[in-house]
Amino acid sequence: MYDFTIIGAGIVGSLIARELSKYDLKVCVLEKENDVANVQTRANSAIVHSGHDPKHGTLKARLSVEGNKLYEDLEKELHISLLRTGAFVCAKDKDEVNDMKKLYENALLNQVKDMEFLSIEEARVLEPNLNPSIKKVLSLPTTKVCFPWEVAFFALENAIKNGVELHRNALVTEITHTNHMFTIKTKDNQTYQTKHVINAAGVYTDEIATLINPNIPYQIKPRKGEYYVLDKSVKGYMEHVIYPMPSKKGKGVLITPQVHGNILLGPTSEWVSDKDDISTSLKGLHYIKEHIKDMAINVPYHLIIRQFAGVRSTSTYEDFYIQEDDAVKGFYHVAGVDSPGITAAPAIAKYLVDEVIKLSLPVKHTFNPILQKKIVYKDLSKQEKDELHQDKPLYGRIICKCEDITEQEIIDAIHGPLGSDTIKGVKKRARAGSGLCQGGYCESLVLRIIARETHKPLHEVNYDQKETQILDKESKVGS
């Protein structure tokens, strides 16, 4: 029997798993997808916000400011990528200038540090492509950008090394509670018995919760956001995260530099009825262009390499709902984690374990918070590369020419502690296929490497989920 079972392996579930792995407990994570970080964590702005926007006194406000600080620890312990951009909030007229003063006061109450107002002239010294018609700028220097997939992967890898189990393709279909024990059944006919359940299922938290209690105080109302991705050659166009003034729709359409040099434009904000709706639309993409022009000039739309959309788990509770269930003791809700969920994720994990569950065990002596730093070939010196080639010659064979990803890095992604045998899984871990050609050159090579390393026929390699093979059958078989 497990002590804790976590449902959902997005960034929040993964960091909760790592937090629990500090203690002498038997913990497992159930993920309905074929991979970790495949839903909300996969598609968002990647911003570690300063905490300026959430209403003072809410959990969102407290945990976003605390989470922002905790990313510094994650960088040291897990070697995550962190881009210290700072951010500019832009007011475009007199009314927004007045609202910006209220935003500043709210941020002060939230204990956001080092803010200052700038004139547009002062801001354009740092960001020449800001629209000169902007009336005032609020600078938020503690804003950062992370790589959310990587945070989830590294946190869960560290948790696995400290004893946590992960079960993929484990869609929860039934939960019962008898004699202080939960029995969880999954679609793949597996049964898990556990003393406690942590529901971190993102957009599906309400559906999971009602399996055990039909009277929960929240409902998830999915909200879709669409984005443009600009090629990494755009690096330098904007160095800061650029926000408009927030509105009822959220933080608005942003300009966000990414850790690998790309820039994101977006998101839109649209209520949808389908939690799996990640379609993009001409209307949505026009909406982004229409709003970006209020903040920036010379936008390099010719460098767009793709579009994507993600669905956020906005809840009717209007704050994070992180509590033990009122009726079913031992069942914990981690619900309504929309923006600033990526920012707050490390603090959510600590808050749940320390203040909601109130775990009072000693940290086990075998717990190791440090994850060995991954080799990123393109970041090495010539001497370091030459030394690597001596030991592992496949570091010398570039597979993804857009991102300079080597064959050995792809092999490492396949066989790592949280390895993957899919095209998309390798892309998420090693970035092969993430560049200008979006896999047009390297995808067939990656497919062959996966087939070779996993001893599968080429036509059995999946793109992402189960039964998503790229090839139907071999059409030219040698005699």
Tab-separated table of C-alpha atoms in Angstrom, residues 122-415:
chain	number	residue	atom	x	y	z
A	122	GLU	CA	13.379	55.535	-20.154
A	123	ALA	CA	11.881	52.152	-21.020
A	124	ARG	CA	12.757	52.491	-24.725
A	125	VAL	CA	16.425	52.925	-23.854
A	126	LEU	CA	16.254	49.308	-22.680
A	127	GLU	CA	13.614	48.105	-25.170
A	128	PRO	CA	13.755	50.188	-28.398
A	129	ASN	CA	10.893	48.196	-29.951
A	130	LEU	CA	8.323	49.286	-27.368
A	131	ASN	CA	5.515	51.306	-28.940
A	132	PRO	CA	6.407	55.005	-28.362
A	133	SER	CA	2.702	55.810	-27.786
A	134	ILE	CA	2.781	53.925	-24.436
A	135	LYS	CA	2.078	56.377	-21.599
A	136	LYS	CA	3.803	54.718	-18.640
A	137	VAL	CA	5.710	51.547	-17.709
A	138	LEU	CA	5.915	49.588	-14.450
A	139	SER	CA	9.192	47.663	-14.201
A	140	LEU	CA	9.121	44.275	-12.385
A	141	PRO	CA	12.751	43.100	-12.187
A	142	THR	CA	12.060	39.847	-10.280
A	143	THR	CA	10.169	38.363	-13.261
A	144	LYS	CA	11.876	35.341	-14.838
A	145	VAL	CA	11.193	32.760	-17.540
A	146	CYS	CA	11.626	29.002	-17.059
A	147	PHE	CA	11.163	25.950	-19.292
A	148	PRO	CA	8.117	24.306	-17.654
A	149	TRP	CA	8.518	20.836	-19.242
A	150	GLU	CA	12.079	20.742	-17.961
A	151	VAL	CA	11.043	21.764	-14.441
A	152	ALA	CA	8.483	18.929	-14.342
A	153	PHE	CA	10.912	16.383	-15.846
A	154	PHE	CA	13.784	17.267	-13.525
A	155	ALA	CA	11.583	17.402	-10.407
A	156	LEU	CA	10.085	14.009	-11.166
A	157	GLU	CA	13.461	12.503	-12.108
A	158	ASN	CA	14.775	13.671	-8.743
A	159	ALA	CA	11.690	12.253	-7.006
A	160	ILE	CA	12.133	8.893	-8.785
A	161	LYS	CA	15.785	8.775	-7.729
A	162	ASN	CA	14.528	9.329	-4.170
A	163	GLY	CA	12.056	6.445	-4.351
A	164	VAL	CA	8.841	7.727	-5.987
A	165	GLU	CA	7.087	5.487	-8.555
A	166	LEU	CA	5.538	6.817	-11.793
A	167	HIS	CA	2.786	5.002	-13.720
A	168	ARG	CA	1.931	6.414	-17.163
A	169	ASN	CA	-1.224	5.720	-19.191
A	170	ALA	CA	-2.999	5.353	-15.842
A	171	LEU	CA	-6.359	7.066	-16.372
A	172	VAL	CA	-8.226	6.991	-13.044
A	173	THR	CA	-11.788	5.681	-13.481
A	174	GLU	CA	-12.865	4.832	-9.933
A	175	ILE	CA	-11.935	5.776	-6.350
A	176	THR	CA	-13.462	4.186	-3.246
A	177	HIS	CA	-12.724	4.875	0.420
A	178	THR	CA	-13.266	2.220	3.079
A	179	ASN	CA	-11.605	1.573	6.436
A	180	HIS	CA	-9.271	4.599	6.058
A	181	MET	CA	-7.923	3.238	2.759
A	182	PHE	CA	-8.479	4.425	-0.815
A	183	THR	CA	-8.707	1.983	-3.702
A	184	ILE	CA	-7.996	3.552	-7.100
A	185	LYS	CA	-8.806	1.754	-10.342
A	186	THR	CA	-7.429	2.819	-13.727
A	187	LYS	CA	-8.522	2.263	-17.317
A	188	ASP	CA	-5.672	-0.192	-17.871
A	189	ASN	CA	-7.241	-2.469	-15.202
A	190	GLN	CA	-4.688	-1.709	-12.509
A	191	THR	CA	-5.627	-1.223	-8.852
A	192	TYR	CA	-3.726	0.966	-6.379
A	193	GLN	CA	-4.325	1.039	-2.630
A	194	THR	CA	-3.247	4.113	-0.741
A	195	LYS	CA	-3.712	5.889	2.588
A	196	HIS	CA	-3.953	9.372	1.010
A	197	VAL	CA	-4.824	10.801	-2.420
A	198	ILE	CA	-3.559	14.110	-3.834
A	199	ASN	CA	-5.660	15.304	-6.750
A	200	ALA	CA	-3.400	17.394	-9.014
A	201	ALA	CA	-5.135	16.475	-12.256
A	202	GLY	CA	-5.176	19.984	-13.771
A	203	VAL	CA	-8.226	20.615	-15.946
A	204	TYR	CA	-9.676	17.306	-14.752
A	205	THR	CA	-9.443	17.949	-10.980
A	206	ASP	CA	-13.209	18.428	-10.685
A	207	GLU	CA	-13.952	15.176	-12.525
A	208	ILE	CA	-11.477	13.230	-10.361
A	209	ALA	CA	-12.828	14.820	-7.170
A	210	THR	CA	-16.443	13.929	-7.927
A	211	LEU	CA	-15.457	10.264	-8.135
A	212	ILE	CA	-15.204	10.390	-4.323
A	213	ASN	CA	-17.383	13.395	-3.372
A	214	PRO	CA	-20.141	14.803	-5.654
A	215	ASN	CA	-20.423	17.997	-3.577
A	216	ILE	CA	-17.148	19.820	-4.171
A	217	PRO	CA	-17.107	23.662	-3.950
A	218	TYR	CA	-15.536	24.293	-7.356
A	219	GLN	CA	-15.914	23.510	-11.029
A	220	ILE	CA	-13.204	23.756	-13.652
A	221	LYS	CA	-14.083	26.115	-16.512
A	222	PRO	CA	-11.410	25.520	-19.162
A	223	ARG	CA	-9.957	28.591	-20.839
A	224	LYS	CA	-7.930	28.290	-24.017
A	225	GLY	CA	-4.922	30.400	-24.950
A	226	GLU	CA	-3.347	30.513	-28.420
A	227	TYR	CA	0.258	31.522	-29.152
A	228	TYR	CA	2.685	32.317	-31.973
A	229	VAL	CA	6.289	31.055	-31.675
A	230	LEU	CA	9.069	33.156	-33.239
A	231	ASP	CA	12.318	31.496	-34.332
A	232	LYS	CA	15.333	31.853	-32.032
A	233	SER	CA	17.000	34.215	-34.530
A	234	VAL	CA	14.608	36.822	-33.067
A	235	LYS	CA	16.699	36.853	-29.878
A	236	GLY	CA	17.287	40.419	-28.752
A	237	TYR	CA	14.065	41.837	-30.232
A	238	MET	CA	12.717	42.083	-26.662
A	239	GLU	CA	14.749	41.215	-23.563
A	240	HIS	CA	11.936	41.775	-21.025
A	241	VAL	CA	8.547	40.111	-20.652
A	242	ILE	CA	6.106	42.741	-21.949
A	243	TYR	CA	2.650	42.845	-20.363
A	244	PRO	CA	-0.350	45.052	-21.151
A	245	MET	CA	-2.409	46.150	-18.156
A	246	PRO	CA	-4.353	43.152	-16.779
A	247	SER	CA	-8.093	42.857	-17.408
A	248	LYS	CA	-10.970	40.507	-16.566
A	249	LYS	CA	-9.536	38.157	-19.213
A	250	GLY	CA	-6.253	37.839	-17.292
A	251	LYS	CA	-2.798	39.211	-17.976
A	252	GLY	CA	-3.561	39.806	-21.659
A	253	VAL	CA	-1.506	39.228	-24.809
A	254	LEU	CA	2.194	39.186	-23.891
A	255	ILE	CA	5.601	39.258	-25.533
A	256	THR	CA	7.714	36.654	-23.763
A	257	PRO	CA	11.381	35.804	-24.450
A	258	GLN	CA	12.086	32.090	-23.945
A	259	VAL	CA	15.113	30.350	-22.434
A	260	HIS	CA	16.176	28.908	-25.826
A	261	GLY	CA	16.064	32.261	-27.640
A	262	ASN	CA	12.548	32.069	-29.136
A	263	ILE	CA	9.840	34.628	-28.341
A	264	LEU	CA	6.186	33.783	-27.648
A	265	LEU	CA	3.371	36.127	-28.675
A	266	GLY	CA	0.103	35.476	-26.851
A	267	PRO	CA	-2.050	34.103	-25.343
A	268	THR	CA	-5.645	34.697	-26.283
A	269	SER	CA	-8.175	33.948	-23.554
A	270	GLU	CA	-11.309	32.074	-24.603
A	271	TRP	CA	-13.740	29.974	-22.564
A	272	VAL	CA	-14.171	26.544	-24.152
A	273	SER	CA	-16.442	23.632	-23.323
A	274	ASP	CA	-14.001	20.936	-24.420
A	275	LYS	CA	-11.084	20.412	-22.000
A	276	ASP	CA	-9.091	18.797	-24.808
A	277	ASP	CA	-9.568	21.659	-27.293
A	278	ILE	CA	-6.044	22.735	-28.249
A	279	SER	CA	-6.934	23.910	-31.744
A	280	THR	CA	-5.637	27.196	-33.121
A	281	SER	CA	-7.763	29.543	-35.193
A	282	LEU	CA	-7.373	32.404	-37.627
A	283	LYS	CA	-9.565	34.495	-35.303
A	284	GLY	CA	-7.311	33.817	-32.330
A	285	LEU	CA	-4.157	34.599	-34.200
A	286	HIS	CA	-5.610	37.860	-35.571
A	287	TYR	CA	-6.535	38.758	-31.980
A	288	ILE	CA	-2.895	38.389	-30.935
A	289	LYS	CA	-1.636	40.624	-33.744
A	290	GLU	CA	-4.294	43.233	-32.965
A	291	HIS	CA	-3.215	43.488	-29.299
A	292	ILE	CA	0.555	43.193	-29.758
A	293	LYS	CA	0.606	46.394	-31.827
A	294	ASP	CA	-0.422	48.425	-28.745
A	295	MET	CA	2.855	47.444	-27.080
A	296	ALA	CA	5.453	46.921	-29.786
A	297	ILE	CA	6.679	48.077	-33.167
A	298	ASN	CA	8.691	46.254	-35.828
A	299	VAL	CA	7.202	42.894	-34.770
A	300	PRO	CA	9.041	40.260	-36.860
A	301	TYR	CA	6.044	38.164	-37.899
A	302	HIS	CA	8.132	36.724	-40.769
A	303	LEU	CA	9.983	34.680	-38.112
A	304	ILE	CA	6.893	32.761	-36.959
A	305	ILE	CA	7.693	29.046	-37.013
A	306	ARG	CA	4.525	27.601	-35.465
A	307	GLN	CA	1.330	28.184	-33.466
A	308	PHE	CA	-0.016	26.242	-30.516
A	309	ALA	CA	-2.741	26.426	-27.892
A	310	GLY	CA	-3.142	25.261	-24.305
A	311	VAL	CA	-6.094	24.952	-21.929
A	312	ARG	CA	-5.911	26.364	-18.393
A	313	SER	CA	-7.813	24.973	-15.398
A	314	THR	CA	-9.595	28.145	-14.306
A	315	SER	CA	-12.038	27.376	-11.503
A	316	THR	CA	-15.298	28.871	-10.259
A	317	TYR	CA	-13.601	29.189	-6.826
A	318	GLU	CA	-11.529	32.109	-8.231
A	319	ASP	CA	-8.400	31.163	-6.275
A	320	PHE	CA	-6.221	28.079	-5.893
A	321	TYR	CA	-8.271	25.470	-3.984
A	322	ILE	CA	-5.697	23.538	-1.946
A	323	GLN	CA	-7.473	21.796	0.887
A	324	GLU	CA	-8.315	18.439	2.393
A	325	ASP	CA	-11.788	17.306	1.337
A	326	ASP	CA	-14.451	18.267	3.884
A	327	ALA	CA	-16.200	14.900	3.751
A	328	VAL	CA	-13.463	12.428	2.797
A	329	LYS	CA	-10.440	12.721	5.064
A	330	GLY	CA	-7.124	11.895	3.420
A	331	PHE	CA	-8.231	13.217	-0.014
A	332	TYR	CA	-6.504	16.493	-0.939
A	333	HIS	CA	-7.605	18.919	-3.670
A	334	VAL	CA	-4.982	20.914	-5.613
A	335	ALA	CA	-7.441	22.587	-7.973
A	336	GLY	CA	-7.953	25.752	-9.974
A	337	VAL	CA	-4.247	26.088	-10.693
A	338	ASP	CA	-4.340	28.420	-13.676
A	339	SER	CA	-2.046	31.464	-14.021
A	340	PRO	CA	0.191	32.029	-12.051
A	341	GLY	CA	0.344	28.253	-11.589
A	342	ILE	CA	3.787	27.730	-13.160
A	343	THR	CA	5.169	30.450	-10.866
A	344	ALA	CA	3.485	29.129	-7.751
A	345	ALA	CA	4.124	25.407	-8.394
A	346	PRO	CA	7.154	24.977	-6.061
A	347	ALA	CA	5.371	26.923	-3.302
A	348	ILE	CA	2.144	24.959	-3.831
A	349	ALA	CA	4.081	21.731	-3.181
A	350	LYS	CA	5.568	23.075	0.074
A	351	TYR	CA	2.279	24.648	1.215
A	352	LEU	CA	0.370	21.394	0.655
A	353	VAL	CA	2.880	19.214	2.500
A	354	ASP	CA	3.759	21.632	5.340
A	355	GLU	CA	0.502	23.509	6.014
A	356	VAL	CA	-2.374	21.426	4.649
A	357	ILE	CA	-1.215	17.836	5.217
A	358	LYS	CA	1.005	19.092	8.070
A	359	LEU	CA	3.526	16.325	7.619
A	360	SER	CA	5.857	16.306	10.617
A	361	LEU	CA	8.325	13.542	9.696
A	362	PRO	CA	12.125	13.958	9.704
A	363	VAL	CA	13.805	14.222	6.296
A	364	LYS	CA	15.236	10.777	5.469
A	365	HIS	CA	19.014	10.547	5.527
A	366	THR	CA	19.141	9.136	1.987
A	367	PHE	CA	17.303	12.068	0.407
A	368	ASN	CA	19.435	13.768	-2.228
A	369	PRO	CA	18.006	17.051	-3.585
A	370	ILE	CA	20.669	17.377	-6.277
A	371	LEU	CA	20.089	16.179	-9.834
A	372	GLN	CA	23.158	15.659	-11.958
A	373	LYS	CA	23.440	18.395	-14.580
A	374	LYS	CA	22.485	17.261	-18.095
A	375	ILE	CA	24.998	17.566	-20.911
A	376	VAL	CA	23.944	20.214	-23.436
A	377	TYR	CA	26.472	19.745	-26.224
A	378	LYS	CA	26.069	23.119	-27.903
A	379	ASP	CA	26.843	24.945	-24.638
A	380	LEU	CA	30.228	23.219	-24.150
A	381	SER	CA	33.675	24.608	-24.946
A	382	LYS	CA	35.699	23.091	-27.808
A	383	GLN	CA	37.938	21.323	-25.290
A	384	GLU	CA	34.932	19.860	-23.457
A	385	LYS	CA	33.437	18.688	-26.760
A	386	ASP	CA	36.711	17.059	-27.812
A	387	GLU	CA	36.921	15.213	-24.485
A	388	LEU	CA	33.320	13.990	-24.864
A	389	HIS	CA	34.005	12.679	-28.368
A	390	GLN	CA	36.786	10.477	-26.983
A	391	ASP	CA	34.410	8.725	-24.600
A	392	LYS	CA	31.140	8.845	-26.553
A	393	PRO	CA	31.668	9.535	-30.280
A	394	LEU	CA	27.914	10.004	-30.923
A	395	TYR	CA	28.159	13.398	-29.217
A	396	GLY	CA	29.974	14.325	-32.406
A	397	ARG	CA	27.024	13.532	-34.706
A	398	ILE	CA	24.529	16.392	-35.069
A	399	ILE	CA	20.970	15.132	-35.739
A	400	CYS	CA	18.916	18.331	-35.289
A	401	LYS	CA	20.808	21.011	-37.209
A	402	CYS	CA	18.430	23.814	-36.192
A	403	GLU	CA	19.069	23.307	-32.462
A	404	ASP	CA	22.504	21.557	-32.658
A	405	ILE	CA	21.250	18.395	-30.914
A	406	THR	CA	23.512	15.347	-31.101
A	407	GLU	CA	22.657	11.665	-31.464
A	408	GLN	CA	23.999	10.931	-27.960
A	409	GLU	CA	21.705	13.583	-26.428
A	410	ILE	CA	18.756	11.852	-28.110
A	411	ILE	CA	19.930	8.482	-26.777
A	412	ASP	CA	20.248	10.030	-23.301
A	413	ALA	CA	16.655	11.321	-23.596
A	414	ILE	CA	15.392	7.852	-24.543
A	415	HIS	CA	17.177	5.997	-21.733
